[in-house]
Short mmCIF file of C-alpha atoms in Angstrom, two decimals:
data_model
loop_
_atom_site.label_atom_id
_atom_site.label_comp_id
_atom_site.label_asym_id
_atom_site.label_seq_id
_atom_site.Cartn_x
_atom_site.Cartn_y
_atom_site.Cartn_z
CA UNK A 12 0.02 -0.12 -0.02
CA UNK A 13 1.35 3.34 -0.97
CA UNK A 14 -0.10 5.36 1.89
CA UNK A 15 1.90 5.89 4.98
CA UNK A 16 1.16 3.91 8.12
CA UNK A 17 0.13 5.29 11.43
CA UNK A 18 3.62 4.04 12.59
CA UNK A 19 5.24 6.16 9.86
CA UNK A 20 3.23 9.24 10.36
CA UNK A 21 4.07 9.11 14.25
CA UNK A 22 7.50 8.99 13.00
CA UNK A 23 7.28 11.68 10.66
CA UNK A 24 5.79 14.00 13.49
CA UNK A 25 8.79 13.04 15.50
CA UNK A 26 11.40 13.92 12.91
CA UNK A 27 9.87 16.59 10.70
CA UNK A 28 9.49 19.79 12.83
CA UNK A 29 7.31 21.56 10.11
CA UNK A 30 4.95 18.64 9.95
CA UNK A 31 4.65 18.67 13.57
CA UNK A 32 4.16 22.54 13.92
CA UNK A 33 1.53 22.12 11.09
CA UNK A 34 -0.17 19.40 13.13
CA UNK A 35 0.04 21.03 16.48
CA UNK A 36 -1.46 24.37 14.93
CA UNK A 37 -4.38 22.76 13.29
CA UNK A 38 -7.84 22.42 14.76
CA UNK A 39 -9.65 18.77 14.92
CA UNK A 40 -11.18 19.14 11.45
CA UNK A 41 -7.78 20.11 9.94
CA UNK A 42 -5.97 17.45 11.77
CA UNK A 43 -8.44 14.75 10.65
CA UNK A 44 -8.00 16.00 7.05
CA UNK A 45 -4.21 15.97 7.49
CA UNK A 46 -4.26 12.32 8.69
CA UNK A 47 -6.73 11.00 6.24
CA UNK A 48 -4.30 12.41 3.61
CA UNK A 49 -1.59 10.54 5.06
CA UNK A 50 -3.62 7.38 4.71
CA UNK A 51 -4.81 6.70 8.27
CA UNK A 52 -7.98 4.69 9.02
CA UNK A 53 -11.02 6.35 10.80
CA UNK A 54 -9.98 4.66 13.94
CA UNK A 55 -6.48 5.69 13.72
CA UNK A 56 -7.72 9.15 13.21
CA UNK A 57 -9.95 9.20 16.17
CA UNK A 58 -6.80 7.88 18.24
CA UNK A 59 -4.79 10.37 16.95
CA UNK A 60 -7.08 13.19 17.66
CA UNK A 61 -7.55 12.01 21.04
CA UNK A 62 -4.10 12.76 21.67
CA UNK A 63 -4.06 9.74 24.23
CA UNK A 64 -0.81 7.79 24.15
CA UNK A 65 -2.66 4.47 25.23
CA UNK A 66 -4.91 4.58 22.74
CA UNK A 67 -2.57 5.48 19.89
CA UNK A 68 -0.44 2.45 21.15
CA UNK A 69 -3.45 0.17 20.72
CA UNK A 70 -3.74 1.19 17.20
CA UNK A 71 0.04 0.96 16.65
CA UNK A 72 -0.34 -2.41 18.11
CA UNK A 73 -3.14 -3.49 15.75
CA UNK A 74 -1.15 -2.18 12.87
CA UNK A 75 2.02 -3.90 13.58
CA UNK A 76 0.52 -6.91 14.10
CA UNK A 77 -1.04 -6.91 10.44
CA UNK A 78 2.21 -6.70 9.17
CA UNK A 79 3.98 -9.97 8.41
CA UNK A 80 7.41 -8.34 9.21
CA UNK A 81 6.18 -7.43 12.47
CA UNK A 82 8.44 -9.44 15.07
CA UNK A 83 6.88 -11.13 18.21
CA UNK A 84 6.78 -9.67 21.43
CA UNK A 85 6.17 -6.09 20.13
CA UNK A 86 4.75 -4.19 23.35
CA UNK A 87 5.35 -1.58 25.92
CA UNK A 88 6.90 -3.03 29.00
CA UNK A 89 8.77 -1.93 32.16
CA UNK A 90 12.49 -2.74 32.76
CA UNK A 91 12.88 -2.92 36.30
CA UNK A 92 14.40 -5.93 38.08
CA UNK A 93 13.40 -5.90 41.77
CA UNK A 94 16.29 -7.19 43.99
CA UNK A 95 14.86 -9.55 46.56
CA UNK A 96 18.20 -10.30 48.03
CA UNK A 97 19.02 -6.80 49.61
CA UNK A 98 21.86 -8.21 51.72
CA UNK A 99 23.81 -8.97 48.57
CA UNK A 100 23.01 -5.92 46.77
CA UNK A 101 23.74 -3.65 49.63
CA UNK A 102 27.30 -3.84 48.85
CA UNK A 103 26.78 -2.53 45.29
CA UNK A 104 24.83 0.51 46.42
CA UNK A 105 27.36 1.75 48.95
CA UNK B 12 57.31 -13.20 19.19
CA UNK B 13 54.08 -11.24 19.12
CA UNK B 14 52.55 -10.73 22.54
CA UNK B 15 49.02 -11.15 23.30
CA UNK B 16 46.91 -8.02 23.51
CA UNK B 17 46.00 -7.20 26.95
CA UNK B 18 42.27 -7.03 27.69
CA UNK B 19 42.21 -3.58 27.64
CA UNK B 20 42.87 -3.28 23.90
CA UNK B 21 40.22 -5.50 22.98
CA UNK B 22 38.49 -4.13 19.91
CA UNK B 23 35.06 -4.63 21.08
CA UNK B 24 33.16 -1.97 23.19
CA UNK B 25 29.89 -1.11 24.51
CA UNK B 26 27.78 2.07 24.69
CA UNK B 27 24.52 2.16 26.63
CA UNK B 28 22.21 4.88 25.72
CA UNK B 29 18.60 5.76 26.21
CA UNK B 30 16.08 7.48 23.70
CA UNK B 31 13.87 9.14 26.07
CA UNK B 32 10.33 8.56 26.52
CA UNK B 33 9.09 10.16 23.39
CA UNK B 34 11.82 9.03 20.76
CA UNK B 35 13.24 10.53 18.79
CA UNK B 36 12.16 13.93 19.99
CA UNK B 37 13.69 13.57 23.33
CA UNK B 38 16.93 11.54 21.95
CA UNK B 39 20.20 13.40 22.51
CA UNK B 40 22.46 14.04 19.33
CA UNK B 41 25.10 12.29 21.30
CA UNK B 42 22.97 9.01 21.66
CA UNK B 43 21.89 9.09 17.89
CA UNK B 44 25.55 9.45 16.82
CA UNK B 45 26.31 6.28 18.70
CA UNK B 46 23.52 4.54 17.60
CA UNK B 47 24.22 5.41 13.99
CA UNK B 48 27.85 4.48 14.16
CA UNK B 49 27.63 1.30 16.08
CA UNK B 50 28.40 -2.11 14.17
CA UNK B 51 25.64 -3.85 16.09
CA UNK B 52 22.60 -2.03 17.93
CA UNK B 53 20.61 -3.84 20.23
CA UNK B 54 17.10 -2.26 21.25
CA UNK B 55 15.00 -2.53 24.28
CA UNK B 56 12.34 0.11 23.37
CA UNK B 57 9.58 -2.18 22.52
CA UNK B 58 8.06 0.83 20.46
CA UNK B 59 7.24 0.06 16.82
CA UNK B 60 7.65 4.19 16.18
CA UNK B 61 11.13 4.12 17.93
CA UNK B 62 11.80 0.63 16.24
CA UNK B 63 11.38 2.05 12.78
CA UNK B 64 13.50 5.07 13.57
CA UNK B 65 16.19 3.07 14.86
CA UNK B 66 16.33 0.90 11.99
CA UNK B 67 16.52 3.77 9.75
CA UNK B 68 19.33 5.22 11.81
CA UNK B 69 21.27 1.94 11.84
CA UNK B 70 20.12 -1.41 9.57
CA UNK B 71 21.96 -3.56 12.18
CA UNK B 72 19.37 -2.89 14.82
CA UNK B 73 17.83 -6.02 16.47
CA UNK B 74 15.37 -6.01 19.17
CA UNK B 75 15.73 -7.89 22.38
CA UNK B 76 12.10 -8.09 23.04
CA UNK B 77 11.83 -11.45 21.58
CA UNK B 78 13.44 -12.57 24.83
CA UNK B 79 10.09 -11.71 27.00
CA UNK B 80 7.97 -14.56 27.83
CA UNK B 81 4.87 -14.41 29.44
CA UNK B 82 5.15 -15.77 33.04
CA UNK B 83 8.86 -16.05 32.88
CA UNK B 84 10.58 -14.09 35.92
CA UNK B 85 12.01 -10.86 34.58
CA UNK B 86 15.52 -11.41 36.15
CA UNK B 87 15.91 -14.70 33.67
CA UNK B 88 14.85 -12.66 30.76
CA UNK B 89 17.43 -9.96 31.80
CA UNK B 90 20.39 -12.37 32.10
CA UNK B 91 19.76 -13.80 28.49
CA UNK B 92 19.79 -10.04 27.20
CA UNK B 93 22.98 -9.52 29.10
CA UNK B 94 24.59 -12.58 27.53
CA UNK B 95 23.34 -11.68 24.04
CA UNK B 96 24.83 -8.19 24.28
CA UNK B 97 28.22 -9.45 25.73
CA UNK B 98 28.66 -12.09 23.16
CA UNK B 99 28.58 -9.29 20.37
CA UNK B 100 30.89 -7.28 22.47
CA UNK B 101 33.31 -10.24 22.67
CA UNK B 102 33.24 -10.73 19.00
CA UNK B 103 34.85 -7.64 18.51
CA UNK B 104 31.98 -5.32 17.65
CA UNK B 105 31.28 -1.74 18.73
CA UNK B 106 28.00 -2.53 20.38
CA UNK B 107 25.40 -0.02 21.19
CA UNK B 108 22.52 -1.04 23.52
CA UNK B 109 19.43 1.10 23.33
CA UNK B 110 16.53 1.49 25.97
CA UNK B 111 13.43 3.28 26.55
CA UNK B 112 13.74 6.41 28.77
CA UNK B 113 16.92 6.58 30.61
CA UNK B 114 19.44 3.49 30.14
CA UNK B 115 20.20 3.44 33.75
CA UNK B 116 17.01 3.65 35.57
CA UNK B 117 15.19 0.85 36.38
CA UNK B 118 17.26 -1.11 33.54
CA UNK B 119 19.27 -3.87 35.17
CA UNK B 120 20.67 -5.38 31.68
CA UNK B 121 22.07 -2.09 30.86
CA UNK B 122 23.90 -1.39 33.88
CA UNK B 123 24.86 -5.38 34.17
CA UNK B 124 26.03 -5.39 30.43
CA UNK B 125 28.47 -2.28 31.12
CA UNK B 126 29.57 -3.66 34.42
CA UNK B 127 30.58 -7.10 32.77
CA UNK B 128 32.28 -5.50 29.73
CA UNK B 129 34.15 -3.27 31.60
CA UNK B 130 35.24 -6.26 34.02
CA UNK B 131 36.42 -8.01 31.03
CA UNK B 132 38.55 -5.28 29.61
CA UNK B 133 36.43 -3.78 27.11
CA UNK B 134 35.74 -0.11 26.70
CA UNK B 135 32.23 0.35 28.03
CA UNK B 136 30.01 3.50 29.04
CA UNK B 137 26.39 4.68 29.57
CA UNK B 138 25.02 8.02 28.16
CA UNK B 139 22.32 10.01 30.36
CA UNK B 140 18.94 10.30 28.87
CA UNK B 141 15.48 11.53 29.71
CA UNK B 142 13.43 9.20 32.00
CA UNK B 143 9.84 8.98 33.16
CA UNK B 144 10.50 11.02 36.34
CA UNK B 145 12.32 13.84 34.26
CA UNK B 146 8.99 14.05 32.21
CA UNK B 147 6.95 14.00 35.63
CA UNK B 148 8.73 16.95 37.00
CA UNK B 149 8.29 19.00 33.83
CA UNK B 150 4.53 18.08 33.22
CA UNK B 151 3.42 18.14 36.89
CA UNK B 152 5.59 21.12 37.67
CA UNK B 153 7.54 19.64 40.34
CA UNK B 154 11.36 21.14 41.56
CA UNK B 155 12.63 17.94 43.44
CA UNK B 156 15.13 20.30 45.11
CA UNK B 157 12.42 22.23 46.78
CA UNK B 158 11.48 20.01 49.76
CA UNK B 159 13.68 17.26 48.28
CA UNK B 160 12.23 14.20 46.51
CA UNK B 161 12.47 10.22 47.53
CA UNK B 162 12.06 8.06 44.46
CA UNK B 163 11.39 4.43 44.94
CA UNK B 164 10.44 1.17 42.86
CA UNK B 165 7.05 0.69 44.32
CA UNK B 166 7.47 -2.99 45.37
CA UNK B 167 10.66 -1.98 46.71
CA UNK B 168 9.31 0.62 48.83
CA UNK B 169 6.95 -1.86 50.38
CA UNK B 170 9.00 -4.87 50.67
CA UNK B 171 11.79 -3.07 52.45
CA UNK B 172 9.66 -0.65 54.50
CA UNK B 173 11.17 2.35 53.00
CA UNK B 174 9.77 5.47 55.02
CA UNK B 175 7.63 8.06 53.44
CA UNK B 176 8.57 11.77 54.50
CA UNK B 177 5.36 13.64 54.84
CA UNK B 178 7.38 16.97 54.46
CA UNK B 179 9.10 15.82 51.06
CA UNK B 180 7.93 14.93 47.63
CA UNK B 181 7.82 11.25 46.82
CA UNK B 182 7.72 9.28 43.49
CA UNK B 183 6.93 5.75 43.29
CA UNK B 184 7.69 3.86 39.91
CA UNK B 185 5.72 0.82 38.76
CA UNK B 186 2.64 0.90 40.80
CA UNK B 187 0.84 -1.08 38.08
CA UNK B 188 3.52 -3.84 38.81
CA UNK B 189 3.54 -4.47 42.45
CA UNK B 190 5.05 -7.61 43.64
CA UNK B 191 4.85 -8.95 40.13
CA UNK B 192 8.27 -10.32 39.14
CA UNK B 193 7.34 -11.87 35.65
CA UNK B 194 6.15 -10.49 32.68
CA UNK B 195 2.45 -9.92 31.87
CA UNK B 196 0.83 -8.64 28.43
CA UNK B 197 -2.82 -7.53 29.98
CA UNK B 198 -3.59 -3.73 30.24
CA UNK B 199 -4.28 -2.32 33.53
CA UNK B 200 -2.53 -2.84 37.09
CA UNK B 201 -0.82 -6.20 37.03
CA UNK B 202 -1.56 -6.53 40.74
CA UNK B 203 -4.62 -4.75 41.85
CA UNK B 204 -4.12 -6.29 45.52
CA UNK B 205 -0.62 -4.76 45.47
CA UNK B 206 -2.09 -1.24 44.97
CA UNK B 207 -4.40 -1.73 47.86
CA UNK B 208 -1.49 -2.74 49.95
CA UNK B 209 0.35 0.35 48.82
CA UNK B 210 -2.60 2.78 49.39
CA UNK B 211 -2.84 1.46 52.96
CA UNK B 212 0.61 1.87 53.52
CA UNK B 213 0.67 5.46 52.23
CA UNK B 214 -2.34 6.05 54.43
CA UNK B 215 -0.27 5.54 57.57
CA UNK B 216 1.80 8.62 56.66
CA UNK B 217 -0.67 10.85 54.36
CA UNK B 218 -4.25 11.77 55.17
CA UNK B 219 -7.00 10.03 53.11
CA UNK B 220 -7.96 13.36 51.22
CA UNK B 221 -4.45 14.11 50.44
CA UNK B 222 -4.15 14.62 46.57
CA UNK B 223 -1.65 12.36 44.64
CA UNK B 224 -0.92 12.19 41.11
CA UNK B 225 -0.88 9.13 38.75
CA UNK B 226 1.40 10.01 35.86
CA UNK B 227 2.16 8.39 32.47
CA UNK B 228 4.60 10.66 30.19
CA UNK B 229 3.27 11.13 26.55
CA UNK B 230 4.64 8.70 24.23
CA UNK B 231 4.32 10.17 20.82
CA UNK B 232 4.78 13.66 19.30
CA UNK B 233 1.55 15.85 19.85
CA UNK B 234 0.21 13.50 22.62
CA UNK B 235 -0.75 14.79 26.28
CA UNK B 236 0.85 13.23 29.50
CA UNK B 237 -1.83 11.21 31.70
CA UNK B 238 -1.92 13.40 34.76
CA UNK B 239 -4.54 12.17 37.11
CA UNK B 240 -5.26 13.89 40.26
CA UNK B 241 -6.98 12.02 42.91
CA UNK B 242 -7.43 11.89 46.74
CA UNK B 243 -5.09 9.17 47.90
CA UNK B 244 -8.00 7.15 49.58
CA UNK B 245 -9.09 6.22 45.88
CA UNK B 246 -5.66 5.04 44.59
CA UNK B 247 -6.66 1.67 44.67
CA UNK B 248 -9.49 1.95 42.33
CA UNK B 249 -7.23 4.27 39.96
CA UNK B 250 -6.77 3.72 36.11
CA UNK B 251 -3.30 2.58 36.58
CA UNK B 252 -1.09 0.63 33.96
CA UNK B 253 2.28 -0.86 34.47
CA UNK B 254 3.75 2.37 33.00
CA UNK B 255 2.14 4.49 35.74
CA UNK B 256 4.44 6.32 38.27
CA UNK B 257 2.84 7.73 41.55
CA UNK B 258 3.72 11.17 42.70
CA UNK B 259 3.00 12.16 46.19
CA UNK B 260 3.51 15.86 47.26
CA UNK B 261 4.37 16.65 50.90
CA UNK B 262 1.41 17.11 53.31
CA UNK B 263 3.28 19.17 55.93
CA UNK B 264 5.95 21.37 56.16
CA UNK B 265 9.40 20.60 57.50
CA UNK B 266 10.50 21.82 60.47
CA UNK B 267 13.73 24.03 60.65
CA UNK B 268 16.52 22.66 62.83
CA UNK B 269 17.24 25.75 64.53
CA UNK B 270 20.65 24.28 65.89
CA UNK B 271 21.75 23.48 62.60
CA UNK B 272 20.84 27.25 61.60
CA UNK B 273 23.32 28.56 64.23
CA UNK B 274 25.83 26.00 63.32
CA UNK B 275 25.63 27.33 59.72
CA UNK B 276 25.57 30.99 60.70
CA UNK B 277 22.32 31.45 58.92
CA UNK B 278 20.56 33.41 61.87
CA UNK B 279 20.04 37.21 60.78
#
């Protein structure tokens, strides 16, 4: 498909300062027009206009899963390791 | 006869970088340059937008997220990540490992990889980056120097009985994953009971109507951060996810130590 995907449009916003300024300055109708012109689906447009990271992430996940090259385990996650052996760990803290 | 090169001259190297929460907008030029010039890039960002950007910057980018398995202890997953990173360093490559946020915060594989690489004689360093806490300070409008700020991982706060200072700021990371040592995929708090326990513990220090903030940084350009203000008593029922951070402002003023004022010559 020739149209840019949601992921690609998000990347464009993050790397093209002119596009980001245009998008941020636009009202809701203008934003929707920009997004539709970029080839986003109605659901993706709604998520983008909500400006809600979680909603957009859900749409991104759906889009990525549709693509055959998407690798497994694509998700947001946390990176912490809780150390339940504080006596050993304390030596590293000090 | 040619001598064997000492470990310090080993050609492989490691650089751990973070790309901020809203990559690449929050990625430093220094981090981007390291990613671009690396022979091998491992990513731990789990964000398709950031992954696409990383791949464009360095085609040799390989995600480590395939090592996550639902229900497997995260410590085992992290060990597998460290091994994969170190294997590449040992093979003589300039390796860059990329994490979401700050590479040194809540990021055991990053610290451990750097530590082991150095111990084996390889050049290894970590670059600073924008963390979720940095975003919180900016978005919620907190100056951690005013009144001080204690920052704990939520399970650590509970398990080790860390004291909350009612006169200072408190940040608790990962309130949606309390006591959960494995990886889960579902949305919402991974352990609602843990959130109830945390609420009860905080109520021993703060009044029930004390306003707290459940926070999540914006992850994409043009998005808004999630800033949910609520009374502490309602925390256990709040919309919390594994990405949520809790901010608890002080509920009282700190008392001035008059003796210390005198010792420091601060009396008018």
